[in-house]
PDB file of C-alpha atoms in Angstrom:
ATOM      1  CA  UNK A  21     -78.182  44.047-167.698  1.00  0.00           C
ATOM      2  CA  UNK A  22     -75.042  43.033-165.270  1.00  0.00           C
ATOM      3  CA  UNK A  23     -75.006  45.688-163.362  1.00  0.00           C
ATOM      4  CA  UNK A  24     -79.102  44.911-162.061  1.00  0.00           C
ATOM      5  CA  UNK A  25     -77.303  41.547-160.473  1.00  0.00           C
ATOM      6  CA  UNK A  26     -74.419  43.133-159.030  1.00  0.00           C
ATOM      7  CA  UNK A  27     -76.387  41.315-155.320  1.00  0.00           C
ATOM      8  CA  UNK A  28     -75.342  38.393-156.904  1.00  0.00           C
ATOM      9  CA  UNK A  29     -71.981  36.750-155.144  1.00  0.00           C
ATOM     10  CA  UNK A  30     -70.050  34.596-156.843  1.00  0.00           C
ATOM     11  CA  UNK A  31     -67.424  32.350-155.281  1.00  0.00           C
ATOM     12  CA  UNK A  32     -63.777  32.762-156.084  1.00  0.00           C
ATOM     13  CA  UNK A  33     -62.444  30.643-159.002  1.00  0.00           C
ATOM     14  CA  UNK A  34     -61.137  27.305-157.375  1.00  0.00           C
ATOM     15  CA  UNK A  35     -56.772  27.544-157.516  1.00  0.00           C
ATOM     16  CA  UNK A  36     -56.401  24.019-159.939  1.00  0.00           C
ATOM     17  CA  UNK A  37     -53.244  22.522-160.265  1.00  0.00           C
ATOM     18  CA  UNK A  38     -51.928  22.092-163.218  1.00  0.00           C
ATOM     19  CA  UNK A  39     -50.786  18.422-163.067  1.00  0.00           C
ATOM     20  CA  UNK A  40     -53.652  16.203-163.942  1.00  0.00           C
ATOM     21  CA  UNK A  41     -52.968  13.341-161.083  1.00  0.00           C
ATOM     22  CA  UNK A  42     -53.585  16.306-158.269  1.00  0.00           C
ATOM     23  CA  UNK A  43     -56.639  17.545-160.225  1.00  0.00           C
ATOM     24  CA  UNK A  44     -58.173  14.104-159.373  1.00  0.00           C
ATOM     25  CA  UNK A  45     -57.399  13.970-156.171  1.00  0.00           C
ATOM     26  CA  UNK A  46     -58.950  17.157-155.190  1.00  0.00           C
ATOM     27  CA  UNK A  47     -61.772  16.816-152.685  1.00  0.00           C
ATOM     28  CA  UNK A  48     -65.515  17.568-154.129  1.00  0.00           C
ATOM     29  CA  UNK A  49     -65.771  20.932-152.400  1.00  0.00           C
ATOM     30  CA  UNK A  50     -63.282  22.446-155.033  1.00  0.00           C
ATOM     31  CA  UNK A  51     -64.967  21.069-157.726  1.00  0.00           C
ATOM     32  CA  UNK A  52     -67.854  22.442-156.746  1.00  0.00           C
ATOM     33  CA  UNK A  53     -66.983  25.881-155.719  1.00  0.00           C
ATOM     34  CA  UNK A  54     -66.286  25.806-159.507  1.00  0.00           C
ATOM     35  CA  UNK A  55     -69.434  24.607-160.698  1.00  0.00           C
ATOM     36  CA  UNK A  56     -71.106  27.101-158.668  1.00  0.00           C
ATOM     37  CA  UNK A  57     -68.819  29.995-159.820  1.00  0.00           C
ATOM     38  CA  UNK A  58     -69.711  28.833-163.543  1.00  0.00           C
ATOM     39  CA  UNK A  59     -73.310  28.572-162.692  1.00  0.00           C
ATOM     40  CA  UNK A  60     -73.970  31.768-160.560  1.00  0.00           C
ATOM     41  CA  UNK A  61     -71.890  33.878-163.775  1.00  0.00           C
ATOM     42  CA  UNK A  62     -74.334  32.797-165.920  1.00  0.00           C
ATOM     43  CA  UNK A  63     -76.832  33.995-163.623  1.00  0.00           C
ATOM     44  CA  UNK A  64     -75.781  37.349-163.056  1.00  0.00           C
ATOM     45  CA  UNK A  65     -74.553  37.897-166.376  1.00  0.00           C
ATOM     46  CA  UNK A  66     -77.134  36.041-168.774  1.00  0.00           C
ATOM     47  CA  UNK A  67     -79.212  38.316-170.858  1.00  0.00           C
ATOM     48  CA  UNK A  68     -82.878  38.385-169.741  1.00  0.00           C
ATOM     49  CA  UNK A  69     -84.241  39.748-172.748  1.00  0.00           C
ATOM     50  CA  UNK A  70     -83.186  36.611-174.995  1.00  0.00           C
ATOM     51  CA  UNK A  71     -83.936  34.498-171.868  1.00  0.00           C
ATOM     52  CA  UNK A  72     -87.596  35.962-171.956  1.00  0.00           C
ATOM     53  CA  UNK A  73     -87.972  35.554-175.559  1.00  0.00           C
ATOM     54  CA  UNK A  74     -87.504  31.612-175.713  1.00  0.00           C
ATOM     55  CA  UNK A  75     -90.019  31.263-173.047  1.00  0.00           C
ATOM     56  CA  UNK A  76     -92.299  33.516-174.679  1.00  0.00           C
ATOM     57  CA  UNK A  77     -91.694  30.923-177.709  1.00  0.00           C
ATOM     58  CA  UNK A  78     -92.220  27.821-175.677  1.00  0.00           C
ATOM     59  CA  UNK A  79     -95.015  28.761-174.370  1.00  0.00           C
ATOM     60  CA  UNK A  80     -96.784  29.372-177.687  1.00  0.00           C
ATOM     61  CA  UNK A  81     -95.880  25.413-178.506  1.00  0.00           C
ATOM     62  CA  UNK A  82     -99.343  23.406-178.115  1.00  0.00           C
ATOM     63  CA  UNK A  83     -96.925  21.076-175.290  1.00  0.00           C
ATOM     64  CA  UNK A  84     -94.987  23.620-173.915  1.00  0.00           C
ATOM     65  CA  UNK A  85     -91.781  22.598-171.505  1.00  0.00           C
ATOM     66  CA  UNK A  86     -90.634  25.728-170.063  1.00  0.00           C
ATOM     67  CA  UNK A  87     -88.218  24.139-168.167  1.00  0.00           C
ATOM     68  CA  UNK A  88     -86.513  22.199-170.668  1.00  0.00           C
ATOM     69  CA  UNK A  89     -85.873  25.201-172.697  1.00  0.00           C
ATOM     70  CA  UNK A  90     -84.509  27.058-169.484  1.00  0.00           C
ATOM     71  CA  UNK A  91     -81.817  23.813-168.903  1.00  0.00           C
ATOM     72  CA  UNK A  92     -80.919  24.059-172.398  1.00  0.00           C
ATOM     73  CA  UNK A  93     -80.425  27.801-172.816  1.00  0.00           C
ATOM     74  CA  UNK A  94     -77.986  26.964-169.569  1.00  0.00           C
ATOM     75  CA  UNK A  95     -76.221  24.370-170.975  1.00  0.00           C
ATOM     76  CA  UNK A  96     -75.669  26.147-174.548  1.00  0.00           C
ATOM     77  CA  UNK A  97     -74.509  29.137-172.669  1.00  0.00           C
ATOM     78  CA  UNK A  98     -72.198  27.177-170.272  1.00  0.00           C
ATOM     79  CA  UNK A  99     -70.797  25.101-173.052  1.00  0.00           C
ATOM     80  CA  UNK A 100     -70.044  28.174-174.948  1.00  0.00           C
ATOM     81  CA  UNK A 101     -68.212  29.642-172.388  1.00  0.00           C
ATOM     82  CA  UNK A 102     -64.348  29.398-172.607  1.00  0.00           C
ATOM     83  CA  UNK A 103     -63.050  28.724-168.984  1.00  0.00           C
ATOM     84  CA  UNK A 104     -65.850  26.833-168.380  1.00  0.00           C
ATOM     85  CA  UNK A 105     -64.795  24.745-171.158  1.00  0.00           C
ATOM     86  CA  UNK A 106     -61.045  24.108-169.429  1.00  0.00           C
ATOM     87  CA  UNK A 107     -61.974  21.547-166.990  1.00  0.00           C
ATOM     88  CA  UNK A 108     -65.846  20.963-167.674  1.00  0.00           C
ATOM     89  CA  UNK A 109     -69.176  20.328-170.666  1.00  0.00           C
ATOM     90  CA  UNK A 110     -72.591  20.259-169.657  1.00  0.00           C
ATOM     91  CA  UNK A 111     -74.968  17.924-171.054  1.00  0.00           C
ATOM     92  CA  UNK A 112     -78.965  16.907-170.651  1.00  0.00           C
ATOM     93  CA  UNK A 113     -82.138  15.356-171.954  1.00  0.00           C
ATOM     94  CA  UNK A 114     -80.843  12.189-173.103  1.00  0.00           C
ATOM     95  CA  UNK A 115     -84.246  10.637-173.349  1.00  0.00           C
ATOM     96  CA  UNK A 116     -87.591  11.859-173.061  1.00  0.00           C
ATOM     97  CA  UNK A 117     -88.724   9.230-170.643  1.00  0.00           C
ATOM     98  CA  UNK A 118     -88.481  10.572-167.160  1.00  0.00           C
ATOM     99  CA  UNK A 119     -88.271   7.140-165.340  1.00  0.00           C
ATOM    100  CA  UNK A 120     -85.044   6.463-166.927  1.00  0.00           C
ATOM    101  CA  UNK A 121     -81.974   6.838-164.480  1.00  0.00           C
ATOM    102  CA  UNK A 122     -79.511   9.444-166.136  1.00  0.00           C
ATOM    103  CA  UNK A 123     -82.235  11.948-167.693  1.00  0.00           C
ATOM    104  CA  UNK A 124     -81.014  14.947-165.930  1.00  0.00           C
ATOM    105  CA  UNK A 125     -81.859  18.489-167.214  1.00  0.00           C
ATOM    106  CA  UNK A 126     -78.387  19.457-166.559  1.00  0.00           C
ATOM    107  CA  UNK A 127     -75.135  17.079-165.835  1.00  0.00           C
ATOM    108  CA  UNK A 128     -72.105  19.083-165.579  1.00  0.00           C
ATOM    109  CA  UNK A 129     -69.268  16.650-166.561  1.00  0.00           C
ATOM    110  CA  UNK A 130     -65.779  16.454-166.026  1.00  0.00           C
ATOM    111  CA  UNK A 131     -62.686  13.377-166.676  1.00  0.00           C
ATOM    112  CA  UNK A 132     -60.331  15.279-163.900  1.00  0.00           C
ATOM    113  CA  UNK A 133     -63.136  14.944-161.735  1.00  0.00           C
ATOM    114  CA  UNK A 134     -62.884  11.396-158.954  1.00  0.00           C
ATOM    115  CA  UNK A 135     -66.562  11.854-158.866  1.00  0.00           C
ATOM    116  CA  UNK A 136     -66.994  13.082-162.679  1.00  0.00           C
ATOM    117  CA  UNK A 137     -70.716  14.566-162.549  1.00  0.00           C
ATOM    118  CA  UNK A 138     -72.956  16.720-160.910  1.00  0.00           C
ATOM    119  CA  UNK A 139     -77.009  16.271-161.712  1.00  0.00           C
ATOM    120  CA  UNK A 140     -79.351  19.206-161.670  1.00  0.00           C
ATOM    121  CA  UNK A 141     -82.625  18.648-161.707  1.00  0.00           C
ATOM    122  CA  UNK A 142     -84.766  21.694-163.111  1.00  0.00           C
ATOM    123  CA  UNK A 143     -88.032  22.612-161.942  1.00  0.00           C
ATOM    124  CA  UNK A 144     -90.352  26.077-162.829  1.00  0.00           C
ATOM    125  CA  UNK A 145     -91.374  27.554-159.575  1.00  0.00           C
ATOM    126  CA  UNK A 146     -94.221  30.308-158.743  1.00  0.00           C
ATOM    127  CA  UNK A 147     -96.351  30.820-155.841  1.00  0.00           C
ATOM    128  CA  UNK A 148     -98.413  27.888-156.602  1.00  0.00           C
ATOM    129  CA  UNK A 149     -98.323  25.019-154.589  1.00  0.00           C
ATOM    130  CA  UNK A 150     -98.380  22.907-157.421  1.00  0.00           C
ATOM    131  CA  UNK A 151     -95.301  24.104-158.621  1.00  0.00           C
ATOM    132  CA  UNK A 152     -93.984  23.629-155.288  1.00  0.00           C
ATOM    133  CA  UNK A 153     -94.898  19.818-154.980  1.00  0.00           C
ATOM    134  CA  UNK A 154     -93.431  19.205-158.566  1.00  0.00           C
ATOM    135  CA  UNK A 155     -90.129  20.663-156.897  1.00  0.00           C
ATOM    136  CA  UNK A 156     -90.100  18.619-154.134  1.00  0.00           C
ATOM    137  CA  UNK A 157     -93.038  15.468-154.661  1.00  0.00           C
ATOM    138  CA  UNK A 158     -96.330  15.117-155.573  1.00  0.00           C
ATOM    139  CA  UNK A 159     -98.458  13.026-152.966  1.00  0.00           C
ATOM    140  CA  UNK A 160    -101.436  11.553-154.056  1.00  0.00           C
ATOM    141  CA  UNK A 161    -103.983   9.423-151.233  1.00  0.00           C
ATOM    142  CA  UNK A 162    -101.141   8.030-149.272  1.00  0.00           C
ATOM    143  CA  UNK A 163     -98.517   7.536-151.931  1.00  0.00           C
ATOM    144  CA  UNK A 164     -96.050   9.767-153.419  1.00  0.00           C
ATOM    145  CA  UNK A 165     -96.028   9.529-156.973  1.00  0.00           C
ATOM    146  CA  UNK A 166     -92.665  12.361-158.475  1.00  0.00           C
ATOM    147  CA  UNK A 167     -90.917  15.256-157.573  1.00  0.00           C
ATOM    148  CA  UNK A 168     -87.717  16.378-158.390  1.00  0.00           C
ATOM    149  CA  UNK A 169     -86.106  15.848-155.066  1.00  0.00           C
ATOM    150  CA  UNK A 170     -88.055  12.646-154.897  1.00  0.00           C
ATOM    151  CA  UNK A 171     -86.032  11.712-157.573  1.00  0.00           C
ATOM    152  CA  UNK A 172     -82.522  11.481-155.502  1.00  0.00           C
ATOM    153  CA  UNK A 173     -84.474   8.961-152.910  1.00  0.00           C
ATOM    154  CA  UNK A 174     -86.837   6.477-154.902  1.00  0.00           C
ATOM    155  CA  UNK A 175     -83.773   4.750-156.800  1.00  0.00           C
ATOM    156  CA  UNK A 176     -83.721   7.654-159.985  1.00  0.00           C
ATOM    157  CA  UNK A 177     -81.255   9.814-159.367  1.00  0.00           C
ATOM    158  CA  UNK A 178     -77.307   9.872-158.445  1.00  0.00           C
ATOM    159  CA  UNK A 179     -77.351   6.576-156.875  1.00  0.00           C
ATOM    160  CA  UNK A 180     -73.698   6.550-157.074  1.00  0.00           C
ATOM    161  CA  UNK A 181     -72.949  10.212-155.444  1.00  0.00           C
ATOM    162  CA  UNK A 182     -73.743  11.343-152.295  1.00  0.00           C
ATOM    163  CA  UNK A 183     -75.205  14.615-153.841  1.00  0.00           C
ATOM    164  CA  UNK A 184     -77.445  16.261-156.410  1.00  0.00           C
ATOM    165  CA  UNK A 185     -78.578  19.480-157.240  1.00  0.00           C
ATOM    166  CA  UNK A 186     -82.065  21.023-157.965  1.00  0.00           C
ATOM    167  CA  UNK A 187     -82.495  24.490-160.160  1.00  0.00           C
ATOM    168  CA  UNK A 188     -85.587  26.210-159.791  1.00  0.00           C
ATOM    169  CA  UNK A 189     -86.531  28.864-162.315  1.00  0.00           C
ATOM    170  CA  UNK A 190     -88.810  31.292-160.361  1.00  0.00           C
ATOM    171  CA  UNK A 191     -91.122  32.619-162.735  1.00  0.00           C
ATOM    172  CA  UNK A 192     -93.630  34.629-160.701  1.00  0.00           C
ATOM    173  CA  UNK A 193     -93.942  35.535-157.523  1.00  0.00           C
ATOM    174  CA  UNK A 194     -91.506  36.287-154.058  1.00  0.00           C
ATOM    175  CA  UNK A 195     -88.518  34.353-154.289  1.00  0.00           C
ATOM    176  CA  UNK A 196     -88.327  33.715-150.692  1.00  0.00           C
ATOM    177  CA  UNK A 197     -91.983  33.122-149.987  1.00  0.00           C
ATOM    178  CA  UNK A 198     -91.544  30.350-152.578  1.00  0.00           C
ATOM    179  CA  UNK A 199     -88.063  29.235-150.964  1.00  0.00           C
ATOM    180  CA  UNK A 200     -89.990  29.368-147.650  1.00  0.00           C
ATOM    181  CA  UNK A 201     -92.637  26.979-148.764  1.00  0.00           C
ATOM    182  CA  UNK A 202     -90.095  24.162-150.515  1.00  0.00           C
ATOM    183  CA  UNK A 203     -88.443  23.978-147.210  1.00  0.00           C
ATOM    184  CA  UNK A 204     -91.019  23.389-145.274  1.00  0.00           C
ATOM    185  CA  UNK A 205     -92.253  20.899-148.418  1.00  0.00           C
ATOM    186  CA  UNK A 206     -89.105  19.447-147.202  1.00  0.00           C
ATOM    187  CA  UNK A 207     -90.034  18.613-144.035  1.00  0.00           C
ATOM    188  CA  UNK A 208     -93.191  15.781-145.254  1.00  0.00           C
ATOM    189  CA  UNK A 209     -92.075  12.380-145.140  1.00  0.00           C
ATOM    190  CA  UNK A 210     -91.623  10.090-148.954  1.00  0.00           C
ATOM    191  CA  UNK A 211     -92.822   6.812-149.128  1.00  0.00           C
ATOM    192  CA  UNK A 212     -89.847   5.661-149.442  1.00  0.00           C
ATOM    193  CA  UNK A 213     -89.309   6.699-145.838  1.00  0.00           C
ATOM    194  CA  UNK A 214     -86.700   7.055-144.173  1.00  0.00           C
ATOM    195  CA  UNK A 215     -84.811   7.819-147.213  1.00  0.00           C
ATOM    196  CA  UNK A 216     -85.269  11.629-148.066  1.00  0.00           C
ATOM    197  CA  UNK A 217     -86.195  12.327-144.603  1.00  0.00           C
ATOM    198  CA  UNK A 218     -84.570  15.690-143.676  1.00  0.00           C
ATOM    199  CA  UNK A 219     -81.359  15.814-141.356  1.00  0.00           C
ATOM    200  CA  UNK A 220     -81.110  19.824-141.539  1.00  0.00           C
ATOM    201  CA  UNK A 221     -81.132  22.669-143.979  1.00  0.00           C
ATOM    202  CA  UNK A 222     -78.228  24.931-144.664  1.00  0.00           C
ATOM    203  CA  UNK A 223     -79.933  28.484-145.810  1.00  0.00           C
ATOM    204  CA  UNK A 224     -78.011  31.027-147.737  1.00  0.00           C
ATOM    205  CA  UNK A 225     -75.273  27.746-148.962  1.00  0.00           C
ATOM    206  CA  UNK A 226     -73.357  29.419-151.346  1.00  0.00           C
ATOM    207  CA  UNK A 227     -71.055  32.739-150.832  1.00  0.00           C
ATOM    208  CA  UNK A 228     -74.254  34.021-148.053  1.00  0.00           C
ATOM    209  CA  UNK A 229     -77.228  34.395-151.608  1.00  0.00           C
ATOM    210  CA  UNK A 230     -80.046  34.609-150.180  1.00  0.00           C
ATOM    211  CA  UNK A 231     -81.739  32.427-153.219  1.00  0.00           C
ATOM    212  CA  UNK A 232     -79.274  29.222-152.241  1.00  0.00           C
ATOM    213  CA  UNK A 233     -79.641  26.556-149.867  1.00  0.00           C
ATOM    214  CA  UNK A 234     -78.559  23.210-149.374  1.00  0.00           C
ATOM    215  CA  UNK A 235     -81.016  19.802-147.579  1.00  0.00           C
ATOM    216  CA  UNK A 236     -79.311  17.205-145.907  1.00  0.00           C
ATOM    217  CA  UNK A 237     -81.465  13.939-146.063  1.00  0.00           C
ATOM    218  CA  UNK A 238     -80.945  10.595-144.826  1.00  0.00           C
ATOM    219  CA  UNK A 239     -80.477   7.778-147.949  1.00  0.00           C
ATOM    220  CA  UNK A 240     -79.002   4.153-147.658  1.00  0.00           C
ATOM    221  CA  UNK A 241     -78.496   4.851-143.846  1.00  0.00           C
ATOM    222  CA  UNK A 242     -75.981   7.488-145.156  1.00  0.00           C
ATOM    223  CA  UNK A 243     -76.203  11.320-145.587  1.00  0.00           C
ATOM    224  CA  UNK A 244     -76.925  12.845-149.161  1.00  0.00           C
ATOM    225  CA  UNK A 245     -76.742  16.765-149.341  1.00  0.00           C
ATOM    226  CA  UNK A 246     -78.933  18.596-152.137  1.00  0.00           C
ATOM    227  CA  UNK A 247     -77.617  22.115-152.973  1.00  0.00           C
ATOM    228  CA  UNK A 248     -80.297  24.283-154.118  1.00  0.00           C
ATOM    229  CA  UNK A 249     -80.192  27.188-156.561  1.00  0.00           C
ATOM    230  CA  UNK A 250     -83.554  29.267-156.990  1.00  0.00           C
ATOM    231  CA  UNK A 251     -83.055  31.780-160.333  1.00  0.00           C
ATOM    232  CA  UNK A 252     -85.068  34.331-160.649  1.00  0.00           C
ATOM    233  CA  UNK A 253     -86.317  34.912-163.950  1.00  0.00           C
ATOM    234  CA  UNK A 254     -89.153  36.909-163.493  1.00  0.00           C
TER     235      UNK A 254
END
């Protein structure tokens, strides 16, 4: 029910113009401030019980992918969504093979839009560690081997932006003892090094939520800023 997320802040709906040539000049901070109104609606109004029941369902499968289900119930509810549907569509999973560049979980798409997308890339979270490194990366001996902020830095991910997004569905366990733990996940170098190194974190990112928070790592000897949005879904 809504009113168990009324802690949820949303940001105010960006003030778009209504001649298309000054929608695409608009600087990427009003874009999104949308996106982020869009996405943190869904969160707060969403209904858990029909949430709960497709991950009940995936996780009967014999290969369940509990996080693929999650992206799509977001995009199907997003794309069904009216004003969302005035200046933006949401699409994902165009191929199942991960090491192809454009196989977001969720790409939130618009033509008015100078830089057009924004890439989510979904991850389950819990108290595990495990679940932790598949957030950030995975080392194995001295190499590191995936992740889903690895992704942005080893030549995968928005190579043409100079930011990304990461989703993490909580599942179990203390929100912020798990958003305590990515960050200082954060803080180990890739072997891809320096890119993905970490500049600074922003916490609380978006409208002061405590389950927001945005990394600023070095790539290409530029900047590239990861907003982070940790759902609970327990």
């Amino acid at each position: 029910m809504r009113m168990e997320r009324e802690y949820i802040k949303l940001p105010k709906p960006s003030p778009f113009p209504s001649d298309i040539r000054q929608m695409k000049v608009l600087d990427d901070a009003v874009w999104k401030n949308e996106i982020f109104h869009h996405l943190l609606s869904f969160y707060q109004n969403h209904d858990s019980k029909e949430l709960k029941n497709k991950i009940e369902n995936e996780k009967k499968k014999s290969s369940p992918r509990t996080e693929r289900a999650i992206a799509k119930f977001i995009r199907v509810k997003l794309n069904a969504d009216r004003k969302f549907g005035y200046h933006f569509k949401t699409s994902g999973e165009e191929t199942n093979d991960e090491d192809v560049e454009g196989n977001y979980d969720i790409t939130i798409h618009s033509t008015n839009w100078k830089s057009r997308d924004f890439h989510f890339e979904c991850k389950n979270l819990d108290k595990s560690q495990d679940l932790i490194n598949k957030y950030v990366c995975y080392n194995r001996g001295h190499s590191v081997f995936d992740g889903g902020v690895y992704r942005y830095f080893n030549g995968k991910y928005a190579q043409n932006l100079n930011f990304g997004g990461m989703i993490g569905f909580v599942l179990e366990g203390n929100l912020l003892e798990i958003k305590s733990k990515i960050t200082k996940k954060l803080t180990d170098k890739f072997d891809v090094a320096p890119n993905g190194d970490l500049i600074s974190v922003k916490d609380n990112s978006i409208e002061g939520n405590k389950f927001t928070f945005d990394s600023n790592h070095k790539r290409k000897n530029k900047e590239f800023l990861i907003h982070h949005l940790l759902f609970d879904f327990t």
